[in-house]
Amino acid sequence: MAIQLVAIDMDGTLLTDELEVSPRTVAAIQAAQQQGVTVTIATGRMFQSAKPFAERLGVDVPLITYNGALVKSCRSGEVWHEELLPMDTTLSVLAYFRERGWYIQTYVDDEFYVRDYSEEARTYEAVSGISPHVVGEAMFAPAKEPLKLLTLAEPEHLDAITPILQTRFGDKVCLTRAKNHMIEMVNPAVNKGRGVAMLAKRLGILQQDIMVLGDSENDMTMLAYAGLGVAMDNADDKVKAVADAVTADNNRDGVALAIEKYVLK
């Protein structure tokens, strides 16, 4: 096995808890690219939130964003793949959240929309670096099918509502926990594993020649799919269970260590 494609999750993996990429990680990624290895980002984040990090790393291939709902070229902006959430499903999820007074935000055309500039909206803005469009009640009737819906709350609240959402919408959305305080909902056909597979096929790279790194539930499909799935030490046990190897945590150069060990000659 000679690794030809490396796909890296962002939050809790590529990024430290301070939302930075360590110098050692930058050096390892650039060394891999100089060896001819394709390196990309595979994230639940918006494309416009991931792009500045990709540019800093010198990544110029398509980025897997929105958990695979949007695969888009970093430099040219060419869309390689887009899979939206059907409008009927979207409206029924939004109505359900509105009825219960639960927080939710929508993503249309790589912009995100909120009803109010609430504490949750500000929290997400701080992490993503992207400002929301505050649209009031219009948020519950989007003009176009969205790439993703997201709710953000205390972990205990999400623990309580996850089974309810699974029962009600489990066959209509792919519902994953991103970090402890977010639930993401995308088209049921969408996941990071499929996004990585699609990109690899377009690039002519075999499954066994792919390494992926991740730490969260939404990384499990790609960790299971890749020839070498590497979980971060800060990952949950269930995430580590589907991985082939475990590296150091996101604050201790885990990504760099894995690239140095498995990729660099």
PDB file of C-alpha atoms in Angstrom:
ATOM      1  CA  MET A   1       0.000   0.000   0.000  1.00  0.00           C
ATOM      2  CA  ALA A   2       1.359   3.387  -1.052  1.00  0.00           C
ATOM      3  CA  ILE A   3      -0.841   6.234   0.119  1.00  0.00           C
ATOM      4  CA  GLN A   4      -1.825   8.496  -2.786  1.00  0.00           C
ATOM      5  CA  LEU A   5      -4.761  10.396  -1.236  1.00  0.00           C
ATOM      6  CA  VAL A   6      -5.067  11.811   2.286  1.00  0.00           C
ATOM      7  CA  ALA A   7      -8.424  13.235   3.417  1.00  0.00           C
ATOM      8  CA  ILE A   8      -8.433  15.118   6.722  1.00  0.00           C
ATOM      9  CA  ASP A   9     -11.336  16.218   8.890  1.00  0.00           C
ATOM     10  CA  MET A  10     -11.014  19.758  10.246  1.00  0.00           C
ATOM     11  CA  ASP A  11     -12.437  20.342  13.730  1.00  0.00           C
ATOM     12  CA  GLY A  12     -10.837  18.125  16.348  1.00  0.00           C
ATOM     13  CA  THR A  13      -8.452  16.699  13.727  1.00  0.00           C
ATOM     14  CA  LEU A  14      -6.567  19.140  11.494  1.00  0.00           C
ATOM     15  CA  LEU A  15      -7.298  22.064  13.823  1.00  0.00           C
ATOM     16  CA  THR A  16      -6.182  22.445  17.427  1.00  0.00           C
ATOM     17  CA  ASP A  17      -8.726  23.495  20.019  1.00  0.00           C
ATOM     18  CA  GLU A  18      -7.624  27.080  19.228  1.00  0.00           C
ATOM     19  CA  LEU A  19      -8.760  26.461  15.602  1.00  0.00           C
ATOM     20  CA  GLU A  20      -5.209  26.639  14.267  1.00  0.00           C
ATOM     21  CA  VAL A  21      -3.050  24.309  12.178  1.00  0.00           C
ATOM     22  CA  SER A  22       0.257  23.579  13.907  1.00  0.00           C
ATOM     23  CA  PRO A  23       3.515  24.356  12.045  1.00  0.00           C
ATOM     24  CA  ARG A  24       4.490  20.665  12.150  1.00  0.00           C
ATOM     25  CA  THR A  25       1.184  19.693  10.537  1.00  0.00           C
ATOM     26  CA  VAL A  26       1.589  22.316   7.801  1.00  0.00           C
ATOM     27  CA  ALA A  27       5.114  20.996   7.099  1.00  0.00           C
ATOM     28  CA  ALA A  28       3.957  17.352   6.961  1.00  0.00           C
ATOM     29  CA  ILE A  29       1.078  18.125   4.582  1.00  0.00           C
ATOM     30  CA  GLN A  30       3.312  20.159   2.288  1.00  0.00           C
ATOM     31  CA  ALA A  31       5.974  17.413   2.313  1.00  0.00           C
ATOM     32  CA  ALA A  32       3.327  14.847   1.330  1.00  0.00           C
ATOM     33  CA  GLN A  33       2.172  17.059  -1.529  1.00  0.00           C
ATOM     34  CA  GLN A  34       5.765  17.478  -2.720  1.00  0.00           C
ATOM     35  CA  GLN A  35       5.935  13.675  -2.870  1.00  0.00           C
ATOM     36  CA  GLY A  36       2.964  13.717  -5.259  1.00  0.00           C
ATOM     37  CA  VAL A  37       0.342  12.731  -2.674  1.00  0.00           C
ATOM     38  CA  THR A  38      -3.056  14.416  -3.036  1.00  0.00           C
ATOM     39  CA  VAL A  39      -4.192  15.995   0.242  1.00  0.00           C
ATOM     40  CA  THR A  40      -7.703  17.313   0.790  1.00  0.00           C
ATOM     41  CA  ILE A  41     -10.091  18.345   3.554  1.00  0.00           C
ATOM     42  CA  ALA A  42     -13.228  16.327   4.379  1.00  0.00           C
ATOM     43  CA  THR A  43     -15.431  18.355   6.701  1.00  0.00           C
ATOM     44  CA  GLY A  44     -18.973  19.054   7.769  1.00  0.00           C
ATOM     45  CA  ARG A  45     -18.116  22.745   7.443  1.00  0.00           C
ATOM     46  CA  MET A  46     -19.204  25.077   4.684  1.00  0.00           C
ATOM     47  CA  PHE A  47     -16.948  25.303   1.626  1.00  0.00           C
ATOM     48  CA  GLN A  48     -16.233  28.982   2.287  1.00  0.00           C
ATOM     49  CA  SER A  49     -15.249  28.136   5.873  1.00  0.00           C
ATOM     50  CA  ALA A  50     -12.841  25.358   4.800  1.00  0.00           C
ATOM     51  CA  LYS A  51     -11.300  27.157   1.812  1.00  0.00           C
ATOM     52  CA  PRO A  52      -8.967  29.571   3.702  1.00  0.00           C
ATOM     53  CA  PHE A  53      -7.378  26.641   5.555  1.00  0.00           C
ATOM     54  CA  ALA A  54      -6.960  24.684   2.324  1.00  0.00           C
ATOM     55  CA  GLU A  55      -5.301  27.675   0.660  1.00  0.00           C
ATOM     56  CA  ARG A  56      -2.921  28.071   3.585  1.00  0.00           C
ATOM     57  CA  LEU A  57      -1.902  24.429   3.198  1.00  0.00           C
ATOM     58  CA  GLY A  58      -1.444  24.732  -0.562  1.00  0.00           C
ATOM     59  CA  VAL A  59      -4.322  22.328  -1.265  1.00  0.00           C
ATOM     60  CA  ASP A  60      -5.679  22.944  -4.764  1.00  0.00           C
ATOM     61  CA  VAL A  61      -7.886  19.873  -5.263  1.00  0.00           C
ATOM     62  CA  PRO A  62     -11.637  19.591  -4.585  1.00  0.00           C
ATOM     63  CA  LEU A  63     -12.649  19.873  -0.935  1.00  0.00           C
ATOM     64  CA  ILE A  64     -15.251  17.529   0.550  1.00  0.00           C
ATOM     65  CA  THR A  65     -17.577  19.857   2.479  1.00  0.00           C
ATOM     66  CA  TYR A  66     -20.998  19.603   4.162  1.00  0.00           C
ATOM     67  CA  ASN A  67     -20.070  15.958   4.985  1.00  0.00           C
ATOM     68  CA  GLY A  68     -19.886  15.223   1.248  1.00  0.00           C
ATOM     69  CA  ALA A  69     -22.957  17.141   0.049  1.00  0.00           C
ATOM     70  CA  LEU A  70     -20.679  19.601  -1.792  1.00  0.00           C
ATOM     71  CA  VAL A  71     -17.401  18.563  -3.411  1.00  0.00           C
ATOM     72  CA  LYS A  72     -15.912  21.676  -4.962  1.00  0.00           C
ATOM     73  CA  SER A  73     -12.532  22.627  -6.373  1.00  0.00           C
ATOM     74  CA  CYS A  74     -10.556  24.935  -4.112  1.00  0.00           C
ATOM     75  CA  ARG A  75      -8.982  27.053  -6.871  1.00  0.00           C
ATOM     76  CA  SER A  76     -11.317  26.952  -9.876  1.00  0.00           C
ATOM     77  CA  GLY A  77     -14.567  26.766  -7.913  1.00  0.00           C
ATOM     78  CA  GLU A  78     -15.755  23.915 -10.164  1.00  0.00           C
ATOM     79  CA  VAL A  79     -18.468  21.847  -8.477  1.00  0.00           C
ATOM     80  CA  TRP A  80     -17.606  18.142  -8.763  1.00  0.00           C
ATOM     81  CA  HIS A  81     -20.644  16.956  -6.845  1.00  0.00           C
ATOM     82  CA  GLU A  82     -23.654  18.492  -5.113  1.00  0.00           C
ATOM     83  CA  GLU A  83     -26.452  16.664  -3.316  1.00  0.00           C
ATOM     84  CA  LEU A  84     -29.206  18.788  -1.794  1.00  0.00           C
ATOM     85  CA  LEU A  85     -31.810  17.955   0.835  1.00  0.00           C
ATOM     86  CA  PRO A  86     -35.240  17.566  -0.845  1.00  0.00           C
ATOM     87  CA  MET A  87     -37.588  20.495  -0.199  1.00  0.00           C
ATOM     88  CA  ASP A  88     -40.410  18.421   1.313  1.00  0.00           C
ATOM     89  CA  THR A  89     -38.027  16.910   3.864  1.00  0.00           C
ATOM     90  CA  THR A  90     -36.482  20.329   4.555  1.00  0.00           C
ATOM     91  CA  LEU A  91     -39.844  21.970   5.218  1.00  0.00           C
ATOM     92  CA  SER A  92     -41.012  19.165   7.456  1.00  0.00           C
ATOM     93  CA  VAL A  93     -37.800  19.225   9.575  1.00  0.00           C
ATOM     94  CA  LEU A  94     -37.901  23.034   9.837  1.00  0.00           C
ATOM     95  CA  ALA A  95     -41.579  22.996  10.845  1.00  0.00           C
ATOM     96  CA  TYR A  96     -40.889  20.370  13.503  1.00  0.00           C
ATOM     97  CA  PHE A  97     -38.034  22.407  15.021  1.00  0.00           C
ATOM     98  CA  ARG A  98     -40.086  25.614  14.890  1.00  0.00           C
ATOM     99  CA  GLU A  99     -43.031  23.929  16.620  1.00  0.00           C
ATOM    100  CA  ARG A 100     -40.794  22.780  19.467  1.00  0.00           C
ATOM    101  CA  GLY A 101     -38.781  25.978  19.761  1.00  0.00           C
ATOM    102  CA  TRP A 102     -35.504  24.169  19.010  1.00  0.00           C
ATOM    103  CA  TYR A 103     -32.653  26.059  17.347  1.00  0.00           C
ATOM    104  CA  ILE A 104     -31.928  25.278  13.687  1.00  0.00           C
ATOM    105  CA  GLN A 105     -30.033  26.923  10.809  1.00  0.00           C
ATOM    106  CA  THR A 106     -30.080  26.296   7.049  1.00  0.00           C
ATOM    107  CA  TYR A 107     -27.377  26.336   4.367  1.00  0.00           C
ATOM    108  CA  VAL A 108     -28.237  27.454   0.834  1.00  0.00           C
ATOM    109  CA  ASP A 109     -25.640  28.207  -1.872  1.00  0.00           C
ATOM    110  CA  ASP A 110     -22.800  28.026   0.672  1.00  0.00           C
ATOM    111  CA  GLU A 111     -24.338  30.711   2.899  1.00  0.00           C
ATOM    112  CA  PHE A 112     -26.018  30.073   6.239  1.00  0.00           C
ATOM    113  CA  TYR A 113     -29.329  31.434   7.432  1.00  0.00           C
ATOM    114  CA  VAL A 114     -30.739  31.911  10.931  1.00  0.00           C
ATOM    115  CA  ARG A 115     -33.991  33.274  12.277  1.00  0.00           C
ATOM    116  CA  ASP A 116     -32.368  35.503  14.921  1.00  0.00           C
ATOM    117  CA  TYR A 117     -28.840  36.575  15.710  1.00  0.00           C
ATOM    118  CA  SER A 118     -28.986  34.340  18.776  1.00  0.00           C
ATOM    119  CA  GLU A 119     -26.293  33.001  21.076  1.00  0.00           C
ATOM    120  CA  GLU A 120     -26.213  29.798  18.991  1.00  0.00           C
ATOM    121  CA  ALA A 121     -25.764  31.775  15.759  1.00  0.00           C
ATOM    122  CA  ARG A 122     -22.922  33.765  17.322  1.00  0.00           C
ATOM    123  CA  THR A 123     -21.254  30.571  18.595  1.00  0.00           C
ATOM    124  CA  TYR A 124     -21.356  29.046  15.114  1.00  0.00           C
ATOM    125  CA  GLU A 125     -20.095  32.276  13.551  1.00  0.00           C
ATOM    126  CA  ALA A 126     -17.096  32.305  15.923  1.00  0.00           C
ATOM    127  CA  VAL A 127     -16.116  28.739  15.001  1.00  0.00           C
ATOM    128  CA  SER A 128     -16.778  28.932  11.259  1.00  0.00           C
ATOM    129  CA  GLY A 129     -15.532  32.467  10.651  1.00  0.00           C
ATOM    130  CA  ILE A 130     -18.658  33.078   8.534  1.00  0.00           C
ATOM    131  CA  SER A 131     -21.422  35.538   9.369  1.00  0.00           C
ATOM    132  CA  PRO A 132     -25.045  34.393   9.137  1.00  0.00           C
ATOM    133  CA  HIS A 133     -27.888  35.923   7.160  1.00  0.00           C
ATOM    134  CA  VAL A 134     -30.540  36.833   9.731  1.00  0.00           C
ATOM    135  CA  VAL A 135     -33.867  36.421   7.915  1.00  0.00           C
ATOM    136  CA  GLY A 136     -36.533  36.013  10.597  1.00  0.00           C
ATOM    137  CA  GLU A 137     -39.424  33.651   9.812  1.00  0.00           C
ATOM    138  CA  ALA A 138     -38.307  33.397   6.161  1.00  0.00           C
ATOM    139  CA  MET A 139     -35.701  30.902   7.366  1.00  0.00           C
ATOM    140  CA  PHE A 140     -38.478  28.318   7.714  1.00  0.00           C
ATOM    141  CA  ALA A 141     -39.342  28.640   4.004  1.00  0.00           C
ATOM    142  CA  PRO A 142     -36.034  28.578   2.074  1.00  0.00           C
ATOM    143  CA  ALA A 143     -36.144  29.664  -1.570  1.00  0.00           C
ATOM    144  CA  LYS A 144     -33.975  26.718  -2.603  1.00  0.00           C
ATOM    145  CA  GLU A 145     -33.184  23.220  -1.434  1.00  0.00           C
ATOM    146  CA  PRO A 146     -30.412  23.415   1.190  1.00  0.00           C
ATOM    147  CA  LEU A 147     -27.104  21.577   1.397  1.00  0.00           C
ATOM    148  CA  LYS A 148     -27.547  20.999   5.118  1.00  0.00           C
ATOM    149  CA  LEU A 149     -29.577  21.750   8.242  1.00  0.00           C
ATOM    150  CA  LEU A 150     -27.847  22.062  11.605  1.00  0.00           C
ATOM    151  CA  THR A 151     -28.921  22.340  15.204  1.00  0.00           C
ATOM    152  CA  LEU A 152     -26.594  23.509  17.944  1.00  0.00           C
ATOM    153  CA  ALA A 153     -27.283  23.056  21.666  1.00  0.00           C
ATOM    154  CA  GLU A 154     -25.971  21.673  24.937  1.00  0.00           C
ATOM    155  CA  PRO A 155     -24.935  17.992  24.619  1.00  0.00           C
ATOM    156  CA  GLU A 156     -27.654  16.890  27.072  1.00  0.00           C
ATOM    157  CA  HIS A 157     -30.360  18.461  24.903  1.00  0.00           C
ATOM    158  CA  LEU A 158     -28.971  16.787  21.785  1.00  0.00           C
ATOM    159  CA  ASP A 159     -28.760  13.439  23.621  1.00  0.00           C
ATOM    160  CA  ALA A 160     -32.455  13.780  24.369  1.00  0.00           C
ATOM    161  CA  ILE A 161     -33.623  14.826  20.903  1.00  0.00           C
ATOM    162  CA  THR A 162     -31.402  12.527  18.789  1.00  0.00           C
ATOM    163  CA  PRO A 163     -33.610   9.414  19.184  1.00  0.00           C
ATOM    164  CA  ILE A 164     -36.708  11.542  18.492  1.00  0.00           C
ATOM    165  CA  LEU A 165     -35.173  12.872  15.265  1.00  0.00           C
ATOM    166  CA  GLN A 166     -33.966   9.395  14.270  1.00  0.00           C
ATOM    167  CA  THR A 167     -37.450   7.964  14.692  1.00  0.00           C
ATOM    168  CA  ARG A 168     -39.162  10.798  12.852  1.00  0.00           C
ATOM    169  CA  PHE A 169     -36.675  11.640  10.089  1.00  0.00           C
ATOM    170  CA  GLY A 170     -34.107   8.814  10.127  1.00  0.00           C
ATOM    171  CA  ASP A 171     -35.088   7.508   6.676  1.00  0.00           C
ATOM    172  CA  LYS A 172     -35.292  11.002   5.162  1.00  0.00           C
ATOM    173  CA  VAL A 173     -32.006  12.547   6.322  1.00  0.00           C
ATOM    174  CA  CYS A 174     -28.502  11.392   7.178  1.00  0.00           C
ATOM    175  CA  LEU A 175     -28.283  12.598  10.763  1.00  0.00           C
ATOM    176  CA  THR A 176     -24.858  12.787  12.409  1.00  0.00           C
ATOM    177  CA  ARG A 177     -23.401  14.258  15.547  1.00  0.00           C
ATOM    178  CA  ALA A 178     -20.567  16.646  14.803  1.00  0.00           C
ATOM    179  CA  LYS A 179     -18.842  17.371  18.064  1.00  0.00           C
ATOM    180  CA  ASN A 180     -20.955  17.068  21.173  1.00  0.00           C
ATOM    181  CA  HIS A 181     -22.973  20.207  20.574  1.00  0.00           C
ATOM    182  CA  MET A 182     -24.107  19.896  16.938  1.00  0.00           C
ATOM    183  CA  ILE A 183     -26.380  17.623  14.907  1.00  0.00           C
ATOM    184  CA  GLU A 184     -26.069  17.866  11.125  1.00  0.00           C
ATOM    185  CA  MET A 185     -28.769  16.740   8.683  1.00  0.00           C
ATOM    186  CA  VAL A 186     -28.016  16.151   5.003  1.00  0.00           C
ATOM    187  CA  ASN A 187     -29.454  14.143   2.103  1.00  0.00           C
ATOM    188  CA  PRO A 188     -29.616  10.452   3.161  1.00  0.00           C
ATOM    189  CA  ALA A 189     -27.275   9.540   0.274  1.00  0.00           C
ATOM    190  CA  VAL A 190     -24.568  11.853   1.671  1.00  0.00           C
ATOM    191  CA  ASN A 191     -21.678  10.940   3.952  1.00  0.00           C
ATOM    192  CA  LYS A 192     -17.935  11.572   4.076  1.00  0.00           C
ATOM    193  CA  GLY A 193     -17.099   8.009   3.034  1.00  0.00           C
ATOM    194  CA  ARG A 194     -19.051   8.427  -0.182  1.00  0.00           C
ATOM    195  CA  GLY A 195     -17.467  11.850  -0.751  1.00  0.00           C
ATOM    196  CA  VAL A 196     -13.956  10.403  -0.412  1.00  0.00           C
ATOM    197  CA  ALA A 197     -14.848   7.449  -2.674  1.00  0.00           C
ATOM    198  CA  MET A 198     -16.221   9.766  -5.348  1.00  0.00           C
ATOM    199  CA  LEU A 199     -13.163  12.006  -5.295  1.00  0.00           C
ATOM    200  CA  ALA A 200     -10.786   9.026  -5.397  1.00  0.00           C
ATOM    201  CA  LYS A 201     -12.622   7.541  -8.389  1.00  0.00           C
ATOM    202  CA  ARG A 202     -12.400  10.830 -10.307  1.00  0.00           C
ATOM    203  CA  LEU A 203      -8.674  11.009  -9.504  1.00  0.00           C
ATOM    204  CA  GLY A 204      -8.076   7.352 -10.410  1.00  0.00           C
ATOM    205  CA  ILE A 205      -6.921   6.407  -6.898  1.00  0.00           C
ATOM    206  CA  LEU A 206      -7.662   2.967  -5.442  1.00  0.00           C
ATOM    207  CA  GLN A 207      -9.467   2.497  -2.127  1.00  0.00           C
ATOM    208  CA  GLN A 208      -6.456   0.793  -0.531  1.00  0.00           C
ATOM    209  CA  ASP A 209      -4.247   3.800  -1.360  1.00  0.00           C
ATOM    210  CA  ILE A 210      -6.349   6.248   0.688  1.00  0.00           C
ATOM    211  CA  MET A 211      -5.641   7.444   4.237  1.00  0.00           C
ATOM    212  CA  VAL A 212      -8.228   9.438   6.158  1.00  0.00           C
ATOM    213  CA  LEU A 213      -8.070  11.095   9.573  1.00  0.00           C
ATOM    214  CA  GLY A 214     -10.989  12.029  11.808  1.00  0.00           C
ATOM    215  CA  ASP A 215     -12.382  12.221  15.330  1.00  0.00           C
ATOM    216  CA  SER A 216     -16.188  12.454  15.207  1.00  0.00           C
ATOM    217  CA  GLU A 217     -19.253  10.404  14.382  1.00  0.00           C
ATOM    218  CA  ASN A 218     -19.514  12.057  10.966  1.00  0.00           C
ATOM    219  CA  ASP A 219     -16.004  10.715  10.158  1.00  0.00           C
ATOM    220  CA  MET A 220     -16.899   7.061  10.770  1.00  0.00           C
ATOM    221  CA  THR A 221     -17.998   6.291   7.198  1.00  0.00           C
ATOM    222  CA  MET A 222     -14.723   7.516   5.710  1.00  0.00           C
ATOM    223  CA  LEU A 223     -12.630   5.841   8.448  1.00  0.00           C
ATOM    224  CA  ALA A 224     -14.350   2.551   7.600  1.00  0.00           C
ATOM    225  CA  TYR A 225     -14.016   3.081   3.826  1.00  0.00           C
ATOM    226  CA  ALA A 226     -10.361   4.092   3.466  1.00  0.00           C
ATOM    227  CA  GLY A 227      -7.493   1.651   3.080  1.00  0.00           C
ATOM    228  CA  LEU A 228      -6.089   3.258   6.220  1.00  0.00           C
ATOM    229  CA  GLY A 229      -8.487   4.958   8.609  1.00  0.00           C
ATOM    230  CA  VAL A 230      -6.716   6.858  11.388  1.00  0.00           C
ATOM    231  CA  ALA A 231      -8.668   8.115  14.407  1.00  0.00           C
ATOM    232  CA  MET A 232      -7.411  10.915  16.612  1.00  0.00           C
ATOM    233  CA  ASP A 233      -6.683  10.139  20.259  1.00  0.00           C
ATOM    234  CA  ASN A 234      -9.390  12.660  21.202  1.00  0.00           C
ATOM    235  CA  ALA A 235     -12.012  10.624  19.285  1.00  0.00           C
ATOM    236  CA  ASP A 236     -14.816   8.698  21.002  1.00  0.00           C
ATOM    237  CA  ASP A 237     -14.260   4.969  21.477  1.00  0.00           C
ATOM    238  CA  LYS A 238     -16.928   4.147  18.866  1.00  0.00           C
ATOM    239  CA  VAL A 239     -14.996   6.232  16.312  1.00  0.00           C
ATOM    240  CA  LYS A 240     -11.711   4.543  17.230  1.00  0.00           C
ATOM    241  CA  ALA A 241     -13.430   1.164  16.867  1.00  0.00           C
ATOM    242  CA  VAL A 242     -13.929   1.606  13.091  1.00  0.00           C
ATOM    243  CA  ALA A 243     -10.381   2.932  12.512  1.00  0.00           C
ATOM    244  CA  ASP A 244      -7.287   0.917  11.604  1.00  0.00           C
ATOM    245  CA  ALA A 245      -4.956   3.021  13.740  1.00  0.00           C
ATOM    246  CA  VAL A 246      -5.004   5.786  16.354  1.00  0.00           C
ATOM    247  CA  THR A 247      -2.691   8.795  16.338  1.00  0.00           C
ATOM    248  CA  ALA A 248      -2.050  11.529  18.923  1.00  0.00           C
ATOM    249  CA  ASP A 249      -4.753  14.108  19.661  1.00  0.00           C
ATOM    250  CA  ASN A 250      -5.442  17.285  17.714  1.00  0.00           C
ATOM    251  CA  ASN A 251      -3.405  19.430  20.125  1.00  0.00           C
ATOM    252  CA  ARG A 252      -0.338  17.152  19.886  1.00  0.00           C
ATOM    253  CA  ASP A 253       0.293  17.030  16.137  1.00  0.00           C
ATOM    254  CA  GLY A 254      -1.752  13.862  15.570  1.00  0.00           C
ATOM    255  CA  VAL A 255      -2.202  14.572  11.842  1.00  0.00           C
ATOM    256  CA  ALA A 256       1.502  15.328  11.340  1.00  0.00           C
ATOM    257  CA  LEU A 257       2.543  12.154  13.192  1.00  0.00           C
ATOM    258  CA  ALA A 258       0.264   9.985  11.025  1.00  0.00           C
ATOM    259  CA  ILE A 259       1.502  11.552   7.776  1.00  0.00           C
ATOM    260  CA  GLU A 260       5.130  11.180   8.886  1.00  0.00           C
ATOM    261  CA  LYS A 261       4.540   7.529   9.827  1.00  0.00           C
ATOM    262  CA  TYR A 262       2.384   6.292   6.954  1.00  0.00           C
ATOM    263  CA  VAL A 263       2.926   8.641   4.013  1.00  0.00           C
ATOM    264  CA  LEU A 264       6.344  10.264   3.937  1.00  0.00           C
ATOM    265  CA  LYS A 265       9.116   8.189   2.398  1.00  0.00           C
TER     266      LYS A 265
END
